[in-house]
XYZ file of C-alpha atoms in Angstrom:
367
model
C 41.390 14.847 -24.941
C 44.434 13.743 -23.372
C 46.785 10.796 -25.039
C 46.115 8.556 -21.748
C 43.211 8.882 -18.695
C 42.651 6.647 -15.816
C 39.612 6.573 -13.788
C 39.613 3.938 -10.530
C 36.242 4.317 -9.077
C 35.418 3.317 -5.622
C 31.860 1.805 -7.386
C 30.337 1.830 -10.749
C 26.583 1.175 -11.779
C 25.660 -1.096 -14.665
C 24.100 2.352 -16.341
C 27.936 4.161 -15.639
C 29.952 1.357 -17.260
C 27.678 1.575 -20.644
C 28.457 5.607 -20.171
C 32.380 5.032 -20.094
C 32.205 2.009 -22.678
C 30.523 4.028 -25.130
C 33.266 7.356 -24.182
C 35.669 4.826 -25.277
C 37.141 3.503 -21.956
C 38.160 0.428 -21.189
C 38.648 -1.746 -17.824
C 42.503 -1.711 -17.014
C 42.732 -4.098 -13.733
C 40.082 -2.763 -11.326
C 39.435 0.652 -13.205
C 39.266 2.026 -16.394
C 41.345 3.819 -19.081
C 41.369 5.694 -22.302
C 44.706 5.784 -24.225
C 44.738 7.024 -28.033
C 47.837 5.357 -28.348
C 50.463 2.064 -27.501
C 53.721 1.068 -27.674
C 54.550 -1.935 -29.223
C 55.472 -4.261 -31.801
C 59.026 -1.502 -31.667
C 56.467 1.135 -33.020
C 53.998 3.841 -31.841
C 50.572 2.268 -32.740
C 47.018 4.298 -32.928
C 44.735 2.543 -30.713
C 40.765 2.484 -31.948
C 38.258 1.356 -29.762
C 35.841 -1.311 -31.991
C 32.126 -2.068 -31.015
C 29.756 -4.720 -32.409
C 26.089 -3.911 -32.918
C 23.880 -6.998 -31.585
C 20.898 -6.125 -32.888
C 21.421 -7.164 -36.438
C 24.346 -9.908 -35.571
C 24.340 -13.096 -37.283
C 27.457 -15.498 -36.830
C 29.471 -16.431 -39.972
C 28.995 -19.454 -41.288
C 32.736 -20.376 -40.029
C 31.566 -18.996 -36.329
C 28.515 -21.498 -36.914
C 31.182 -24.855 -37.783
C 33.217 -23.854 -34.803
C 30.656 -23.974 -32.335
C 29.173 -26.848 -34.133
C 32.521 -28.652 -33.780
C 32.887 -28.032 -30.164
C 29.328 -28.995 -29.345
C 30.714 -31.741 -27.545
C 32.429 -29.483 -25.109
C 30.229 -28.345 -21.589
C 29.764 -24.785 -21.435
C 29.578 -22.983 -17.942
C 28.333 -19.092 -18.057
C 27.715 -17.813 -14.642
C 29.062 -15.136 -12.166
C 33.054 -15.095 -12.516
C 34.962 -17.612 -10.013
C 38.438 -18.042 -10.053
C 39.159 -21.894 -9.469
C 43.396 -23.440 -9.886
C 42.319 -24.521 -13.392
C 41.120 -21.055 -14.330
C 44.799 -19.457 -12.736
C 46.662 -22.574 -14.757
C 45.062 -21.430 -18.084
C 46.634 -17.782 -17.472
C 49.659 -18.918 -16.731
C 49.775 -20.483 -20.129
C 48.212 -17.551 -21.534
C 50.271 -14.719 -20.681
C 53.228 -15.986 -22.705
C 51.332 -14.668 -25.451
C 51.092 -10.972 -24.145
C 53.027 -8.252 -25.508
C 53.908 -5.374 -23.134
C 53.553 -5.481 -19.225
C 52.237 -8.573 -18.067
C 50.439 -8.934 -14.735
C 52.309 -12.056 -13.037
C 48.984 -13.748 -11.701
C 45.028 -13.692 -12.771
C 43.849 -12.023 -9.513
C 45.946 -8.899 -10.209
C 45.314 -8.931 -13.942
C 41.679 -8.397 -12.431
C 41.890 -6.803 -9.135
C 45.398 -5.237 -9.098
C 45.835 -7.247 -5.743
C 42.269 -5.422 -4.079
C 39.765 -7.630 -2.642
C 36.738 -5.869 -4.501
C 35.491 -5.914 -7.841
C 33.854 -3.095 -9.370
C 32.346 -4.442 -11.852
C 29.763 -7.199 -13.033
C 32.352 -9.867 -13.469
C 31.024 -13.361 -15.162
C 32.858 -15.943 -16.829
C 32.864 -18.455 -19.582
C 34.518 -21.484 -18.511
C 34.489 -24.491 -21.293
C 34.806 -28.251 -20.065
C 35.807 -31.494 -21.893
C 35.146 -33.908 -19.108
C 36.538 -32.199 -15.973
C 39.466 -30.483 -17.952
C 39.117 -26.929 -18.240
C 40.097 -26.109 -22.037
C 39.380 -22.601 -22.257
C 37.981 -19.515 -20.271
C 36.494 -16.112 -20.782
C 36.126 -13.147 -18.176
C 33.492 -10.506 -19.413
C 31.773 -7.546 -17.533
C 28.037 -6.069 -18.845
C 26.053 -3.158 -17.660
C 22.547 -2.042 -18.834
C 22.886 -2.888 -22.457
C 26.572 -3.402 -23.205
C 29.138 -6.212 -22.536
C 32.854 -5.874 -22.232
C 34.688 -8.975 -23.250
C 37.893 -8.619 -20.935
C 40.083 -11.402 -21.052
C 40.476 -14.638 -22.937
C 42.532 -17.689 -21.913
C 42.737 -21.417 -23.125
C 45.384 -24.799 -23.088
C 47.410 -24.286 -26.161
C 46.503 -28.184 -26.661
C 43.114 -27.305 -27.732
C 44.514 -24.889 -30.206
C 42.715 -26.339 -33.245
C 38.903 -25.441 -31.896
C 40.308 -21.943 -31.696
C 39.265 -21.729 -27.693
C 40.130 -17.734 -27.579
C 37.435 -16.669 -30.474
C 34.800 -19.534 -28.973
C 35.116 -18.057 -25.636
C 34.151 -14.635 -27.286
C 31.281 -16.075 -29.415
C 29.522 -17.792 -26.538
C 29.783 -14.398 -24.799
C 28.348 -12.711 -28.279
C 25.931 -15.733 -27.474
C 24.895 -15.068 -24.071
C 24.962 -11.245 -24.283
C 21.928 -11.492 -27.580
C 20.141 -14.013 -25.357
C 19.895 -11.361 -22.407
C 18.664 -8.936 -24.721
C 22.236 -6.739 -24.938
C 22.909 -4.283 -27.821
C 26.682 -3.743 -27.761
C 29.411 -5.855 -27.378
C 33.264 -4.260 -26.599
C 36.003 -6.171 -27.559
C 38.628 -3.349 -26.961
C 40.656 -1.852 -29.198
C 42.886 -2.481 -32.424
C 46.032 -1.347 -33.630
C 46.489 0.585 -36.613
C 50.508 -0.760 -37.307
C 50.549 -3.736 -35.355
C 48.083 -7.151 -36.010
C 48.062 -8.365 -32.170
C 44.647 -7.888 -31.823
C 43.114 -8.382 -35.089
C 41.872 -11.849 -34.865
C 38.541 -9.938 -33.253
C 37.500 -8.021 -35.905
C 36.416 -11.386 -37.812
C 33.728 -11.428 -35.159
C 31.432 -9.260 -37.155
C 30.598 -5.489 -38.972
C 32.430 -3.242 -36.330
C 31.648 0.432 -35.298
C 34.963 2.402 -34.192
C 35.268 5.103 -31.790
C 36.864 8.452 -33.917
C 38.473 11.324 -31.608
C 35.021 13.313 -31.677
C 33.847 10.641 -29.554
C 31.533 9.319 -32.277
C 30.868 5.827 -33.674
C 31.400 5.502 -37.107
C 32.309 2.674 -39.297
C 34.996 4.694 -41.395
C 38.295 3.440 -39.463
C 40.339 4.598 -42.269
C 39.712 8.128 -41.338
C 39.987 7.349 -37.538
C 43.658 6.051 -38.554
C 43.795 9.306 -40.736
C 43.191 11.451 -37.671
C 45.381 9.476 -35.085
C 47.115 11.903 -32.840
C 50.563 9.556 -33.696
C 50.764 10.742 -37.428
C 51.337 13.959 -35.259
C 53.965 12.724 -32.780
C 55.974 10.801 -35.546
C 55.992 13.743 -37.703
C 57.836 15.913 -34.471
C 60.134 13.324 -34.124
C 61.419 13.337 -37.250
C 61.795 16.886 -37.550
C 63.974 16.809 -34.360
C 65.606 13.919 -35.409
C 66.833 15.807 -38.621
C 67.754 18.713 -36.700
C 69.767 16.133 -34.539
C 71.998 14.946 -36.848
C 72.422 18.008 -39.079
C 73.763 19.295 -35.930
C 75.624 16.158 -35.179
C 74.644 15.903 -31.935
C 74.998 11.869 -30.808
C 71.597 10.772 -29.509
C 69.849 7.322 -29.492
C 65.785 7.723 -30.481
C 64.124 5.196 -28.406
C 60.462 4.455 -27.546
C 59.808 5.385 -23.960
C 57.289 2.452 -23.172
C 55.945 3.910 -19.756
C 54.911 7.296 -20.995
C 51.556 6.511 -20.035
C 52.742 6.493 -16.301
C 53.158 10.543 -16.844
C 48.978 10.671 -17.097
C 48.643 8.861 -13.925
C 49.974 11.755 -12.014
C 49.628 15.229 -12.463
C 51.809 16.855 -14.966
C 55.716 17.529 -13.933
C 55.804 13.736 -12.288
C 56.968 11.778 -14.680
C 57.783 12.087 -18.751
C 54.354 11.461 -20.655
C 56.676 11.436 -24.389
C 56.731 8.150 -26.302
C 59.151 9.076 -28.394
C 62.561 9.883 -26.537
C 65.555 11.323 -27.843
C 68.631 10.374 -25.082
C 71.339 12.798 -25.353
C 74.953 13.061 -23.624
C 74.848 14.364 -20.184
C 73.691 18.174 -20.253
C 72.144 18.317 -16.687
C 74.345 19.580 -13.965
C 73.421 16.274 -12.044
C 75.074 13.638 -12.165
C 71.557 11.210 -11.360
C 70.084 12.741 -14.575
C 69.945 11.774 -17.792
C 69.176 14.865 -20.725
C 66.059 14.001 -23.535
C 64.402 15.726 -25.992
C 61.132 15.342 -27.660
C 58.238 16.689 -29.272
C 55.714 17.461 -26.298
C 52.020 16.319 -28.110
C 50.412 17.807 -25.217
C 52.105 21.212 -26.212
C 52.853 21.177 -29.334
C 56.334 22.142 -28.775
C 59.496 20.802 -28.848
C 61.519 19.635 -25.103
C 64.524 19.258 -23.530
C 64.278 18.218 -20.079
C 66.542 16.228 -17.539
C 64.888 13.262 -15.678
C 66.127 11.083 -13.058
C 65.964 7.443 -14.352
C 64.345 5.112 -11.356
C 64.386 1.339 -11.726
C 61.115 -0.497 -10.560
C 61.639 -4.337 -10.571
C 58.171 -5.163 -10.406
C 57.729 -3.619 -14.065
C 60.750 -4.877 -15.178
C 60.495 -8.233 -13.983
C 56.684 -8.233 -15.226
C 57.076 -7.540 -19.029
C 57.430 -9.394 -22.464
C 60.667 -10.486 -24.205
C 59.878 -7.467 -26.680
C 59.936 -4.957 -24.043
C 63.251 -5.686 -23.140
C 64.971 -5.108 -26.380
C 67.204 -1.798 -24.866
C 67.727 -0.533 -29.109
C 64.332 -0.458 -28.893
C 62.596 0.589 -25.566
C 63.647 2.867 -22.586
C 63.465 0.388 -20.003
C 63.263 3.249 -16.524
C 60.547 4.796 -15.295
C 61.679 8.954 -16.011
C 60.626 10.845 -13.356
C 60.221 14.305 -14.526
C 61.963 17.854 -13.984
C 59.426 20.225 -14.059
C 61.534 23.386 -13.264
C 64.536 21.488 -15.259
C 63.494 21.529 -18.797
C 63.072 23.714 -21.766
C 60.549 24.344 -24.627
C 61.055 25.741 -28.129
C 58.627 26.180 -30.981
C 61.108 24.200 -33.510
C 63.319 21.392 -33.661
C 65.739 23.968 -35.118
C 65.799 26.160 -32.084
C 65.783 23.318 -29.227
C 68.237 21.636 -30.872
C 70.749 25.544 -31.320
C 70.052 25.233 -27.427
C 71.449 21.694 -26.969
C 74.312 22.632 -28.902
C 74.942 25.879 -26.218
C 74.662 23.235 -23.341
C 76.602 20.315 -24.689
C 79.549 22.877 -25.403
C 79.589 24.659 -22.041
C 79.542 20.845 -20.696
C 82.542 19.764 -22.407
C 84.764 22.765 -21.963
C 83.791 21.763 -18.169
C 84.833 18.156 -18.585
C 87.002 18.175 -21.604
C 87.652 14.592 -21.030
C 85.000 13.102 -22.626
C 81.290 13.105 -22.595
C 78.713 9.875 -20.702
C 76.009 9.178 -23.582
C 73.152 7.219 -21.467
C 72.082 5.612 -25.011
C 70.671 2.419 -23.081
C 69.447 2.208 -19.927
């Protein structure tokens, strides 16, 4: 299974969706993903897809005073319809989101298309003619896919972004619906957490079985693997003394939208001094998951404003995050089986570089 897949279908029957939701996918604009694995938070986080079982769900008794307290509230579940109110909440919203950030609601949902895949309704909640809080959720046969919360940061004492999800939970074991998908969690970073108060979770392992054992889903999370490869070639690094800057490479998931060769698919980034013979390239290494082998290679950095000018505070931190899309170098890179023997080959290159240009060497630490 790889790290990242993307899936835009031109349709997608209510039986397909449960298919995918079950697989582990999730909807990502007007399509779906599966990723095993996110940058943020400045770390490389496990992702783990989380389920809840209807069947047997009862709401806590704090679930039952919160919906008790905001009784006086009018409640609107029906087929999704964007309104100015709706758009106003997400522009309050998407302060709060780490990562990229879609700019507007419509391309949050549609990625600026005009058609919608999937069975879109909403939650809207009312006092008076105020919209406090909305929902956007998607269902097939038997499962329901909670996809985006949103509320006025006045209201922020009924807790607006868990009601929205129990009047889904609601509405989902009134129409006779088994499974409700909240996403995902993160193993090393809390941003998602507040769901998993919402009841006794399954998570998705990488056999593609449900299991409610998410210590051993952690345990098995292909980023124990990753971390471990960059460490080694970080050692290797600086027993060789070769300058570098380790740096989380925020876009990798790009590489998995395109075949293989377009652009880097490694989280985990190593950025040397200049090896390549061109002067538009910068020189990485890293430890290739899908290869299990360590990489140099020499991409070409490209700036896409649209990304950059789309994305949290966080993401911008350049000690932190690679901040340019690295288009790859297929027939420009090198694999070795150890950190030990990619790193003897760095040290060949970076000497015949500087008795080439003995005055001094670029080091592209930051972007």
């Amino acid at each position: 299974m790889p790290l990242v897949e993307f899936y835009k279908p031109r349709s997608l029957s209510k039986q397909r969706l449960d298919k995918y939701l079950a697989s582990g996918w999730f909807r990502s604009s007007n399509g779906v993903f599966r990723n095993r694995l996110l940058c943020l938070d400045g770390k490389l986080c496990s992702v783990v897809n989380i389920r809840l079982p209807l069947k047997d769900h009862s709401f806590s008794r704090s679930h039952q005073r919160l919906l008790r307290k905001a009784e006086s509230f009018r409640v609107e579940i029906a087929p999704l319809l964007i309104c100015g109110q709706m758009n106003a909440l997400y522009a309050f919203t998407k302060s709060r989101f780490k990562g990229f950030v879609f700019p507007e609601l419509h391309s949050f949902l549609f990625d600026y298309m005009d058609r919608n895949v999937f069975s879109s309704w909403h939650v809207k909640i009312y006092d008076g003619q105020r919209l406090i809080a909305a929902s956007v959720f998607d269902f097939g046969k038997i499962g329901v896919m909670s996809v985006l919360g949103m509320y006025d940061p006045e209201y922020k004492s009924f807790s607006p972004g868990i009601l929205t999800m129990l009047h889904e939970i609601r509405w989902a074991k009134e129409q006779g619906f088994t499974r409700y998908y909240p996403g995902y969690v993160l193993d090393e970073a809390p941003t998602f957490d507040y769901k998993l108060g919402l009841g006794n979770y399954e998570y998705m392992g990488l056999s593609g079985r449900w299991s409610r054992d998410y210590e051993k889903i952690v345990a098995d999370s292909p980023v124990h693997q990753i971390n471990s490869g960059a460490e080694e070639l970080e050692r290797a690094l600086l027993a060789a003394k070769i300058p570098h800057q380790r740096l989380l490479y925020k876009l990798f998931s790009l590489g998995y939208a395109y075949p293989e060769g377009t652009f880097s698919r490694q989280p985990i980034i190593f950025v040397l001094p200049e090896l390549s013979e061109n002067p538009f390239k910068i020189s990485i290494a890293a430890y290739d998951f899908d290869k299990d082998m360590f990489r140099l290679s020499h991409p070409l950095p490209v700036q896409d404003t649209y990304l950059s000018d789309n994305q949290s505070s966080e993401f911008q931190d350049p000690n932190i995050y690679y901040d340019m899309i690295l288009q790859d170098s297929s027939d420009d890179h090198i694999f070795c089986p150890s950190a030990t023997t990619l790193v003897m080959e760095i040290n060949r290159l970076w000497m015949k570089k500087a008795q080439k240009n003995p005055v001094g060497h670029v080091f592209l630490g930051k972007p």
